mmCIF file of C-alpha atoms and ligand atoms in Angstrom:
data_model
loop_
_atom_site.group_PDB
_atom_site.id
_atom_site.type_symbol
_atom_site.label_atom_id
_atom_site.label_comp_id
_atom_site.label_asym_id
_atom_site.label_seq_id
_atom_site.Cartn_x
_atom_site.Cartn_y
_atom_site.Cartn_z
ATOM 1 C CA MET A 1 -3.600 32.224 -10.781
ATOM 2 C CA THR A 2 -5.126 28.707 -10.986
ATOM 3 C CA ALA A 3 -5.268 26.644 -7.818
ATOM 4 C CA THR A 4 -2.897 23.898 -8.857
ATOM 5 C CA VAL A 5 -0.174 23.626 -6.213
ATOM 6 C CA GLN A 6 -0.919 20.545 -4.148
ATOM 7 C CA LEU A 7 0.592 21.009 -0.709
ATOM 8 C CA THR A 8 -0.054 17.657 0.979
ATOM 9 C CA GLY A 9 2.894 15.926 -0.677
ATOM 10 C CA MET A 10 5.386 18.639 0.267
ATOM 11 C CA ASN A 11 7.977 18.270 3.001
ATOM 12 C CA GLN A 12 8.835 21.048 5.471
ATOM 13 C CA PRO A 13 11.575 22.759 3.416
ATOM 14 C CA GLU A 14 9.358 22.713 0.315
ATOM 15 C CA LEU A 15 6.496 24.304 2.214
ATOM 16 C CA ALA A 16 8.868 26.924 3.644
ATOM 17 C CA SER A 17 10.040 27.789 0.097
ATOM 18 C CA PHE A 18 6.460 27.868 -1.101
ATOM 19 C CA MET A 19 5.549 30.320 1.644
ATOM 20 C CA GLU A 20 8.517 32.468 0.694
ATOM 21 C CA THR A 21 7.111 32.724 -2.842
ATOM 22 C CA LEU A 22 4.095 34.339 -1.171
ATOM 23 C CA SER A 23 6.460 36.724 0.666
ATOM 24 C CA GLU A 24 5.742 34.963 3.944
ATOM 25 C CA PRO A 25 8.424 33.957 6.479
ATOM 26 C CA ALA A 26 9.692 30.367 6.372
ATOM 27 C CA TYR A 27 8.148 29.528 9.756
ATOM 28 C CA ARG A 28 4.732 29.763 8.104
ATOM 29 C CA GLY A 29 5.794 26.678 6.112
ATOM 30 C CA ARG A 30 6.393 24.765 9.339
ATOM 31 C CA GLN A 31 3.011 25.907 10.630
ATOM 32 C CA LEU A 32 1.373 24.725 7.434
ATOM 33 C CA PHE A 33 3.158 21.364 7.612
ATOM 34 C CA ALA A 34 1.959 20.827 11.186
ATOM 35 C CA ALA A 35 -1.590 21.740 10.186
ATOM 36 C CA LEU A 36 -1.697 19.475 7.141
ATOM 37 C CA GLN A 37 0.222 16.513 8.527
ATOM 38 C CA HIS A 38 0.159 16.508 12.320
ATOM 39 C CA ARG A 39 -3.402 17.871 12.634
ATOM 40 C CA ARG A 40 -4.519 16.301 9.344
ATOM 41 C CA LEU A 41 -6.566 19.354 8.363
ATOM 42 C CA ARG A 42 -7.884 19.247 4.823
ATOM 43 C CA SER A 43 -8.990 22.788 4.143
ATOM 44 C CA PHE A 44 -7.306 26.156 4.659
ATOM 45 C CA ASP A 45 -10.385 27.470 6.492
ATOM 46 C CA GLU A 46 -9.644 25.074 9.345
ATOM 47 C CA ILE A 47 -6.068 26.318 9.816
ATOM 48 C CA THR A 48 -7.110 29.097 12.135
ATOM 49 C CA ASP A 49 -3.607 29.754 13.466
ATOM 50 C CA LEU A 50 -2.783 31.296 10.074
ATOM 51 C CA PRO A 51 -4.018 34.857 9.483
ATOM 52 C CA LYS A 52 -7.318 35.040 7.638
ATOM 53 C CA ASP A 53 -5.913 36.953 4.674
ATOM 54 C CA LEU A 54 -3.125 34.400 4.269
ATOM 55 C CA ARG A 55 -5.690 31.580 4.260
ATOM 56 C CA ALA A 56 -7.609 33.421 1.575
ATOM 57 C CA ARG A 57 -4.467 33.850 -0.520
ATOM 58 C CA LEU A 58 -3.589 30.171 -0.069
ATOM 59 C CA SER A 59 -7.027 29.157 -1.323
ATOM 60 C CA GLU A 60 -6.355 31.104 -4.508
ATOM 61 C CA VAL A 61 -3.026 29.500 -5.351
ATOM 62 C CA ALA A 62 -2.977 26.057 -3.756
ATOM 63 C CA GLN A 63 -4.922 23.051 -2.523
ATOM 64 C CA ALA A 64 -4.812 21.400 0.884
ATOM 65 C CA ALA A 65 -6.638 18.299 -0.388
ATOM 66 C CA THR A 66 -7.557 16.901 -3.771
ATOM 67 C CA LEU A 67 -8.997 13.416 -3.181
ATOM 68 C CA LYS A 68 -12.734 13.184 -2.716
ATOM 69 C CA VAL A 69 -14.286 10.231 -0.940
ATOM 70 C CA GLU A 70 -17.107 8.938 -3.113
ATOM 71 C CA SER A 71 -18.178 6.004 -0.974
ATOM 72 C CA GLN A 72 -16.999 4.123 2.006
ATOM 73 C CA TYR A 73 -17.826 0.594 3.063
ATOM 74 C CA LEU A 74 -17.688 -1.116 6.434
ATOM 75 C CA SER A 75 -17.058 -4.847 6.591
ATOM 76 C CA ASN A 76 -18.510 -7.190 9.186
ATOM 77 C CA ASP A 77 -14.960 -7.607 10.507
ATOM 78 C CA GLY A 78 -14.426 -3.847 10.994
ATOM 79 C CA THR A 79 -12.374 -3.335 7.826
ATOM 80 C CA ARG A 80 -13.179 -0.098 5.998
ATOM 81 C CA ARG A 81 -12.770 0.493 2.295
ATOM 82 C CA TYR A 82 -12.686 3.967 0.798
ATOM 83 C CA LEU A 83 -13.401 4.589 -2.833
ATOM 84 C CA MET A 84 -12.116 8.026 -3.771
ATOM 85 C CA LYS A 85 -11.667 10.093 -6.890
ATOM 86 C CA THR A 86 -8.701 12.182 -7.960
ATOM 87 C CA HIS A 87 -9.170 15.747 -9.242
ATOM 88 C CA ASP A 88 -9.183 14.303 -12.755
ATOM 89 C CA GLY A 89 -11.852 11.722 -11.943
ATOM 90 C CA LEU A 90 -9.762 8.553 -11.492
ATOM 91 C CA PRO A 91 -10.483 5.934 -8.829
ATOM 92 C CA VAL A 92 -8.247 5.495 -5.786
ATOM 93 C CA GLU A 93 -8.881 2.840 -3.164
ATOM 94 C CA THR A 94 -7.643 2.534 0.378
ATOM 95 C CA VAL A 95 -8.377 -0.037 3.058
ATOM 96 C CA PHE A 96 -8.193 0.447 6.823
ATOM 97 C CA ILE A 97 -7.826 -2.789 8.787
ATOM 98 C CA PRO A 98 -8.167 -2.522 12.572
ATOM 99 C CA GLU A 99 -6.356 -5.120 14.631
ATOM 100 C CA GLU A 100 -5.970 -5.634 18.349
ATOM 101 C CA ARG A 101 -2.438 -4.335 18.676
ATOM 102 C CA ARG A 102 -2.164 -2.062 15.650
ATOM 103 C CA ASP A 103 -4.009 -0.851 12.593
ATOM 104 C CA THR A 104 -2.962 -1.437 9.040
ATOM 105 C CA ILE A 105 -3.673 0.914 6.172
ATOM 106 C CA CYS A 106 -3.356 -0.621 2.739
ATOM 107 C CA PHE A 107 -2.926 2.188 0.240
ATOM 108 C CA SER A 108 -2.698 2.475 -3.525
ATOM 109 C CA SER A 109 0.297 3.729 -5.443
ATOM 110 C CA GLN A 110 -1.428 3.940 -8.818
ATOM 111 C CA SER A 111 -4.948 4.303 -10.145
ATOM 112 C CA GLY A 112 -5.425 0.909 -11.793
ATOM 113 C CA CYS A 113 -2.319 -1.129 -12.570
ATOM 114 C CA PRO A 114 -0.316 -1.813 -15.733
ATOM 115 C CA LEU A 115 0.591 -5.367 -14.717
ATOM 116 C CA GLN A 116 -1.677 -8.188 -15.692
ATOM 117 C CA CYS A 117 -1.691 -10.618 -12.778
ATOM 118 C CA THR A 118 -4.498 -12.983 -13.656
ATOM 119 C CA PHE A 119 -5.679 -13.464 -10.058
ATOM 120 C CA CYS A 120 -6.152 -9.732 -9.432
ATOM 121 C CA LEU A 121 -9.203 -7.657 -10.151
ATOM 122 C CA THR A 122 -7.236 -4.392 -10.267
ATOM 123 C CA ALA A 123 -5.409 -5.675 -13.351
ATOM 124 C CA GLN A 124 -8.639 -5.374 -15.287
ATOM 125 C CA LEU A 125 -8.609 -1.591 -14.933
ATOM 126 C CA GLY A 126 -5.251 -1.261 -16.682
ATOM 127 C CA LEU A 127 -3.052 1.670 -15.685
ATOM 128 C CA LEU A 128 -5.013 4.891 -15.408
ATOM 129 C CA ARG A 129 -2.094 6.876 -13.965
ATOM 130 C CA SER A 130 0.461 6.863 -11.166
ATOM 131 C CA LEU A 131 -0.517 8.777 -8.049
ATOM 132 C CA THR A 132 1.339 11.819 -6.790
ATOM 133 C CA ALA A 133 3.045 11.879 -3.379
ATOM 134 C CA GLY A 134 0.215 14.123 -2.163
ATOM 135 C CA GLU A 135 -2.440 11.665 -3.294
ATOM 136 C CA ILE A 136 -0.635 8.869 -1.463
ATOM 137 C CA VAL A 137 -0.381 10.920 1.754
ATOM 138 C CA GLU A 138 -4.022 11.967 1.536
ATOM 139 C CA GLN A 139 -5.192 8.357 1.550
ATOM 140 C CA ILE A 140 -3.611 7.842 4.966
ATOM 141 C CA GLN A 141 -4.988 11.132 6.314
ATOM 142 C CA ILE A 142 -8.511 10.289 5.197
ATOM 143 C CA ALA A 143 -8.405 6.799 6.717
ATOM 144 C CA LEU A 144 -6.972 8.027 10.045
ATOM 145 C CA ASN A 145 -9.395 10.958 10.302
ATOM 146 C CA ASP A 146 -12.315 8.672 9.599
ATOM 147 C CA ALA A 147 -11.216 6.028 12.105
ATOM 148 C CA TYR A 148 -10.224 8.346 14.952
ATOM 149 C CA GLY A 149 -11.408 11.871 14.219
ATOM 150 C CA THR A 150 -9.580 14.743 12.580
ATOM 151 C CA GLY A 151 -6.069 15.051 13.959
ATOM 152 C CA VAL A 152 -6.617 12.590 16.811
ATOM 153 C CA LYS A 153 -3.493 10.575 17.520
ATOM 154 C CA PRO A 154 -4.131 6.903 16.687
ATOM 155 C CA PRO A 155 -4.265 4.934 19.935
ATOM 156 C CA ARG A 156 -2.320 2.041 18.426
ATOM 157 C CA GLY A 157 0.593 1.919 16.011
ATOM 158 C CA THR A 158 -0.192 2.201 12.330
ATOM 159 C CA ASN A 159 1.290 -0.150 9.757
ATOM 160 C CA LEU A 160 1.332 1.063 6.187
ATOM 161 C CA VAL A 161 1.380 -1.392 3.323
ATOM 162 C CA ALA A 162 1.631 -0.431 -0.327
ATOM 163 C CA MET A 163 -0.483 -3.385 -1.402
ATOM 164 C CA GLY A 164 -3.523 -1.602 -2.794
ATOM 165 C CA ALA A 165 -3.956 -0.846 -6.469
ATOM 166 C CA GLY A 166 -0.845 -0.467 -8.566
ATOM 167 C CA GLU A 167 2.757 -1.607 -8.678
ATOM 168 C CA PRO A 168 4.517 0.643 -6.140
ATOM 169 C CA LEU A 169 7.979 0.171 -7.600
ATOM 170 C CA LEU A 170 6.757 1.662 -10.893
ATOM 171 C CA ASN A 171 6.028 4.854 -8.942
ATOM 172 C CA LEU A 172 9.025 4.716 -6.641
ATOM 173 C CA ASP A 173 9.975 8.420 -6.586
ATOM 174 C CA GLN A 174 6.528 9.633 -5.553
ATOM 175 C CA LEU A 175 6.141 6.736 -3.133
ATOM 176 C CA LEU A 176 9.406 7.514 -1.343
ATOM 177 C CA LYS A 177 8.554 11.205 -1.253
ATOM 178 C CA ALA A 178 5.198 10.401 0.354
ATOM 179 C CA LEU A 179 6.782 8.048 2.883
ATOM 180 C CA ARG A 180 9.325 10.695 3.892
ATOM 181 C CA VAL A 181 6.572 13.233 4.464
ATOM 182 C CA MET A 182 4.529 10.749 6.499
ATOM 183 C CA THR A 183 7.421 9.588 8.651
ATOM 184 C CA ASP A 184 8.587 13.115 9.490
ATOM 185 C CA PRO A 185 8.478 13.212 13.333
ATOM 186 C CA GLN A 186 6.372 16.383 13.093
ATOM 187 C CA GLY A 187 4.019 14.652 10.673
ATOM 188 C CA LEU A 188 1.561 11.800 10.654
ATOM 189 C CA HIS A 189 3.071 9.642 13.454
ATOM 190 C CA ILE A 190 4.070 6.960 10.971
ATOM 191 C CA VAL A 191 7.119 5.010 12.096
ATOM 192 C CA PRO A 192 9.530 4.225 9.228
ATOM 193 C CA ASN A 193 9.993 0.579 10.090
ATOM 194 C CA ARG A 194 6.270 -0.067 9.983
ATOM 195 C CA VAL A 195 6.013 0.496 6.245
ATOM 196 C CA THR A 196 6.049 -2.370 3.725
ATOM 197 C CA VAL A 197 6.042 -2.133 -0.045
ATOM 198 C CA SER A 198 4.878 -5.098 -2.068
ATOM 199 C CA THR A 199 6.113 -5.685 -5.596
ATOM 200 C CA ALA A 200 5.261 -8.107 -8.368
ATOM 201 C CA GLY A 201 9.008 -8.210 -9.064
ATOM 202 C CA VAL A 202 10.343 -5.125 -10.840
ATOM 203 C CA VAL A 203 13.962 -6.238 -10.606
ATOM 204 C CA PRO A 204 15.816 -2.960 -11.404
ATOM 205 C CA ARG A 205 13.744 -1.128 -8.790
ATOM 206 C CA ILE A 206 14.419 -3.808 -6.170
ATOM 207 C CA LEU A 207 18.134 -3.239 -6.761
ATOM 208 C CA GLU A 208 17.610 0.517 -6.518
ATOM 209 C CA LEU A 209 15.586 0.221 -3.323
ATOM 210 C CA ALA A 210 18.441 -1.746 -1.787
ATOM 211 C CA THR A 211 20.667 1.339 -2.075
ATOM 212 C CA ILE A 212 18.266 3.637 -0.211
ATOM 213 C CA SER A 213 19.063 3.977 3.477
ATOM 214 C CA ASP A 214 15.565 4.953 4.662
ATOM 215 C CA ARG A 215 13.833 2.352 2.499
ATOM 216 C CA PRO A 216 10.653 0.582 3.607
ATOM 217 C CA HIS A 217 10.432 -3.192 4.117
ATOM 218 C CA LEU A 218 9.985 -5.226 0.971
ATOM 219 C CA ALA A 219 7.525 -7.978 0.104
ATOM 220 C CA ILE A 220 7.597 -9.911 -3.163
ATOM 221 C CA SER A 221 4.493 -11.457 -4.636
ATOM 222 C CA LEU A 222 5.576 -14.891 -5.934
ATOM 223 C CA ALA A 223 2.343 -16.821 -6.620
ATOM 224 C CA ALA A 224 4.168 -19.697 -8.306
ATOM 225 C CA PRO A 225 7.251 -21.843 -7.733
ATOM 226 C CA THR A 226 8.144 -22.279 -11.430
ATOM 227 C CA ASP A 227 8.628 -19.914 -14.354
ATOM 228 C CA GLU A 228 6.133 -21.854 -16.403
ATOM 229 C CA LEU A 229 3.278 -21.218 -13.975
ATOM 230 C CA ARG A 230 4.429 -17.746 -12.968
ATOM 231 C CA ASN A 231 4.528 -16.629 -16.607
ATOM 232 C CA GLU A 232 0.872 -17.538 -16.746
ATOM 233 C CA LEU A 233 -0.219 -15.969 -13.432
ATOM 234 C CA MET A 234 2.074 -12.935 -13.409
ATOM 235 C CA PRO A 235 3.194 -11.990 -16.930
ATOM 236 C CA ILE A 236 5.889 -9.701 -15.478
ATOM 237 C CA ASN A 237 7.774 -12.953 -14.939
ATOM 238 C CA LYS A 238 8.487 -13.141 -18.673
ATOM 239 C CA LYS A 239 10.537 -9.976 -18.300
ATOM 240 C CA TRP A 240 12.181 -10.815 -14.991
ATOM 241 C CA PRO A 241 12.009 -14.584 -14.383
ATOM 242 C CA LEU A 242 12.381 -16.249 -11.004
ATOM 243 C CA GLU A 243 16.162 -16.699 -11.081
ATOM 244 C CA GLU A 244 16.684 -13.013 -11.822
ATOM 245 C CA LEU A 245 14.104 -11.997 -9.245
ATOM 246 C CA LEU A 246 15.600 -14.136 -6.509
ATOM 247 C CA SER A 247 19.120 -12.959 -7.340
ATOM 248 C CA ALA A 248 17.864 -9.387 -6.840
ATOM 249 C CA CYS A 249 16.336 -10.495 -3.531
ATOM 250 C CA LYS A 250 19.688 -12.000 -2.542
ATOM 251 C CA PHE A 251 21.319 -8.639 -3.248
ATOM 252 C CA PHE A 252 18.589 -6.892 -1.250
ATOM 253 C CA GLU A 253 19.212 -9.287 1.651
ATOM 254 C CA LYS A 254 22.525 -7.524 2.336
ATOM 255 C CA THR A 255 20.545 -4.455 3.410
ATOM 256 C CA LEU A 256 18.258 -6.275 5.864
ATOM 257 C CA LYS A 257 18.483 -4.974 9.397
ATOM 258 C CA PRO A 258 18.850 -7.320 12.369
ATOM 259 C CA GLY A 259 15.571 -9.195 12.799
ATOM 260 C CA GLU A 260 14.232 -8.064 9.408
ATOM 261 C CA ARG A 261 13.176 -10.646 6.853
ATOM 262 C CA LEU A 262 12.197 -10.305 3.240
ATOM 263 C CA THR A 263 8.583 -11.392 2.762
ATOM 264 C CA PHE A 264 7.426 -13.629 -0.060
ATOM 265 C CA GLU A 265 3.691 -13.572 -0.628
ATOM 266 C CA TYR A 266 2.052 -16.588 -2.144
ATOM 267 C CA VAL A 267 -1.599 -16.352 -3.125
ATOM 268 C CA MET A 268 -3.237 -19.773 -2.799
ATOM 269 C CA LEU A 269 -5.330 -20.722 -5.822
ATOM 270 C CA GLU A 270 -7.255 -23.968 -5.627
ATOM 271 C CA GLY A 271 -5.883 -26.620 -7.960
ATOM 272 C CA VAL A 272 -3.487 -24.137 -9.599
ATOM 273 C CA ASN A 273 -0.525 -23.565 -7.277
ATOM 274 C CA ASP A 274 -1.417 -25.383 -4.056
ATOM 275 C CA SER A 275 -0.260 -28.991 -4.507
ATOM 276 C CA ASP A 276 2.216 -30.807 -2.238
ATOM 277 C CA GLU A 277 4.652 -30.955 -5.135
ATOM 278 C CA GLN A 278 4.413 -27.177 -5.605
ATOM 279 C CA ALA A 279 5.033 -26.653 -1.884
ATOM 280 C CA ARG A 280 8.208 -28.704 -2.202
ATOM 281 C CA GLN A 281 9.239 -26.797 -5.343
ATOM 282 C CA LEU A 282 8.706 -23.503 -3.536
ATOM 283 C CA ALA A 283 10.728 -24.623 -0.512
ATOM 284 C CA ASN A 284 13.545 -25.848 -2.760
ATOM 285 C CA LEU A 285 13.553 -22.589 -4.735
ATOM 286 C CA LEU A 286 13.803 -20.471 -1.591
ATOM 287 C CA ASN A 287 16.311 -22.745 0.105
ATOM 288 C CA ARG A 288 18.518 -22.782 -2.989
ATOM 289 C CA HIS A 289 18.785 -18.999 -2.808
ATOM 290 C CA ASN A 290 19.072 -19.106 0.982
ATOM 291 C CA ILE A 291 17.536 -15.674 1.587
ATOM 292 C CA ARG A 292 16.618 -14.473 5.095
ATOM 293 C CA SER A 293 12.904 -14.495 4.439
ATOM 294 C CA LYS A 294 9.455 -15.660 5.389
ATOM 295 C CA VAL A 295 6.481 -16.741 3.327
ATOM 296 C CA ASN A 296 2.968 -15.356 3.771
ATOM 297 C CA LEU A 297 0.338 -17.677 2.363
ATOM 298 C CA ILE A 298 -2.670 -15.638 1.256
ATOM 299 C CA PRO A 299 -5.876 -17.512 0.524
ATOM 300 C CA HIS A 300 -7.165 -16.108 -2.762
ATOM 301 C CA ASN A 301 -10.096 -13.741 -2.554
ATOM 302 C CA ALA A 302 -12.605 -14.850 -5.119
ATOM 303 C CA ALA A 303 -14.165 -12.108 -7.199
ATOM 304 C CA ASP A 304 -16.114 -12.383 -10.424
ATOM 305 C CA PRO A 305 -14.976 -12.589 -13.193
ATOM 306 C CA LEU A 306 -11.669 -14.034 -11.952
ATOM 307 C CA PRO A 307 -11.428 -17.722 -12.838
ATOM 308 C CA TYR A 308 -9.980 -18.895 -9.502
ATOM 309 C CA ARG A 309 -11.172 -20.230 -6.190
ATOM 310 C CA PRO A 310 -9.369 -20.041 -2.858
ATOM 311 C CA SER A 311 -7.575 -23.121 -1.577
ATOM 312 C CA SER A 312 -9.344 -24.775 1.343
ATOM 313 C CA ASP A 313 -8.081 -24.185 4.889
ATOM 314 C CA ALA A 314 -6.894 -27.799 5.031
ATOM 315 C CA VAL A 315 -4.848 -27.419 1.844
ATOM 316 C CA VAL A 316 -3.341 -24.135 3.039
ATOM 317 C CA GLU A 317 -2.370 -25.798 6.329
ATOM 318 C CA ARG A 318 -0.819 -28.745 4.506
ATOM 319 C CA PHE A 319 1.138 -26.429 2.204
ATOM 320 C CA LYS A 320 2.375 -24.517 5.242
ATOM 321 C CA ASN A 321 3.459 -27.713 6.986
ATOM 322 C CA ILE A 322 5.483 -28.839 3.967
ATOM 323 C CA LEU A 323 7.251 -25.474 3.752
ATOM 324 C CA GLU A 324 7.977 -25.502 7.470
ATOM 325 C CA SER A 325 9.261 -29.081 7.353
ATOM 326 C CA LYS A 326 11.876 -27.769 4.912
ATOM 327 C CA GLY A 327 12.871 -24.912 7.171
ATOM 328 C CA VAL A 328 10.866 -22.100 5.516
ATOM 329 C CA HIS A 329 9.274 -19.638 7.980
ATOM 330 C CA THR A 330 5.630 -19.618 6.943
ATOM 331 C CA TYR A 331 2.548 -17.705 8.040
ATOM 332 C CA VAL A 332 -1.038 -17.704 6.833
ATOM 333 C CA ARG A 333 -2.617 -14.310 6.298
ATOM 334 C CA ARG A 334 -6.202 -14.131 7.468
ATOM 335 C CA PRO A 335 -8.341 -12.475 4.763
ATOM 336 C CA ARG A 336 -10.007 -9.246 5.862
ATOM 337 C CA GLY A 337 -12.819 -7.273 4.309
ATOM 338 C CA ARG A 338 -13.742 -9.871 1.679
ATOM 339 C CA ASP A 339 -17.421 -8.936 1.923
ATOM 340 C CA ILE A 340 -16.736 -5.360 0.830
ATOM 341 C CA PHE A 341 -14.190 -6.160 -1.913
ATOM 342 C CA ALA A 342 -11.433 -4.794 0.281
ATOM 343 C CA ALA A 343 -9.264 -7.897 0.383
ATOM 344 C CA CYS A 344 -6.042 -8.507 -1.553
ATOM 345 C CA GLY A 345 -6.556 -8.543 -5.282
ATOM 346 C CA GLN A 346 -10.134 -7.323 -5.020
ATOM 347 C CA LEU A 347 -9.620 -3.595 -5.478
ATOM 348 C CA ALA A 348 -11.194 -2.547 -8.725
ATOM 349 C CA ALA A 349 -13.178 0.554 -7.881
ATOM 350 C CA ARG A 350 -16.249 -1.530 -7.173
ATOM 351 C CA GLN A 351 -19.298 0.175 -5.894
ATOM 352 C CA THR A 352 -21.341 -2.477 -4.215
ATOM 353 C CA THR A 353 -23.995 -2.830 -1.612
ATOM 354 C CA LEU A 354 -23.805 -6.625 -1.538
ATOM 355 C CA ASN A 355 -23.200 -7.882 2.002
ATOM 356 C CA THR A 356 -21.991 -4.479 3.007
ATOM 357 C CA ARG A 357 -23.018 -1.494 4.927
ATOM 358 C CA VAL A 358 -22.282 1.629 2.974
ATOM 359 C CA VAL A 359 -21.361 3.820 5.881
ATOM 360 C CA THR A 360 -21.812 7.054 4.128
ATOM 361 C CA ASN A 361 -21.574 8.654 0.775
ATOM 362 C CA LEU A 362 -19.773 11.855 1.112
ATOM 363 C CA VAL A 363 -17.705 14.232 -0.896
ATOM 364 C CA GLY A 364 -14.406 15.601 0.369
ATOM 365 C CA ALA A 365 -14.500 13.506 3.525
ATOM 366 C CA SER A 366 -11.801 14.020 6.046
HETATM 367 S S1 SF4 B 1 -1.510 -8.035 -8.025
HETATM 368 FE FE1 SF4 B 1 -0.634 -5.972 -7.753
HETATM 369 S S2 SF4 B 1 0.864 -5.855 -9.437
HETATM 370 FE FE2 SF4 B 1 -0.519 -7.533 -9.982
HETATM 371 S S3 SF4 B 1 -2.117 -6.577 -11.244
HETATM 372 FE FE3 SF4 B 1 -2.847 -6.563 -9.093
HETATM 373 S S4 SF4 B 1 -2.283 -4.541 -8.311
HETATM 374 FE FE4 SF4 B 1 -1.052 -4.917 -10.168
#
């Protein structure tokens, strides 16, 4: 039999059924789940609480890990970027961002991306393919094992954000499957309400997400206050323009929990979308729809050959003040990992040694 069954994306009942196909009792499935998720082991050889002959049989029919780490980069600010390859040779990127009170792992939902946002380097790859639930889970395992050691419980909470490569809502089934595996209490210690999915605005999927009780938080990338400019920066807007998008957000608002806000992300591009007038337009747009929300201003991360520059700190501050003067909750997101192409919009499978320390170059890291 060929070794094609990928076990990392399976939940406990699926692993129990899988073990039954090998004529093993269901509890072996729970053991396997604990080994793969709780202990974050990435090869059957390491699962020494399973009998040796069972491990050998598993190696013949299944895989405990498929992603291989090709390179990993460490930023001056502690951010780590992992460039990995799928079994079929496609790039996957993940970023680990340590912070004082918690860590954030920014993972990818697709290899490349089909959307054509003009300020994003990933867009230039096009869509290579959507990732499987297992490939999504593996990204988190690899980052946690590297940061803390195999299976070591993270000392701080871990935030997950689906803001790496890809449009997560175009891979919603696999994404939700992965999130359910990771938030299993016997799993990776991920807390459901610390997961945020960011979309460019796939309206039907926003409406669908609103009907899912264990959904993650939602962030919408806006980038422009008018259809005219958004059509240019985010061509998805031609399909689902701002009015439709914000109506979907209004519908989604009904599902917000106490204290939860919808996030609007606004990348700040010098001389393109950062004028006082555009700040007022943005505030008016959001106020007109009156959605319980906040705005994250994200200074653009310049990367050749993108034709944009980041807005200056003073302009970002001014933009923020205008939004706040009109009652819009506004925050500025500090860029992390710019020097290693790990920041928002910079993920494009770049191998670079510019301003970086390549920590290691290893295959099958865990
Ligand atoms: S910003 Fe997100 S949705 Fe747009 S092209 Fe980049 S990865 Fe895709």
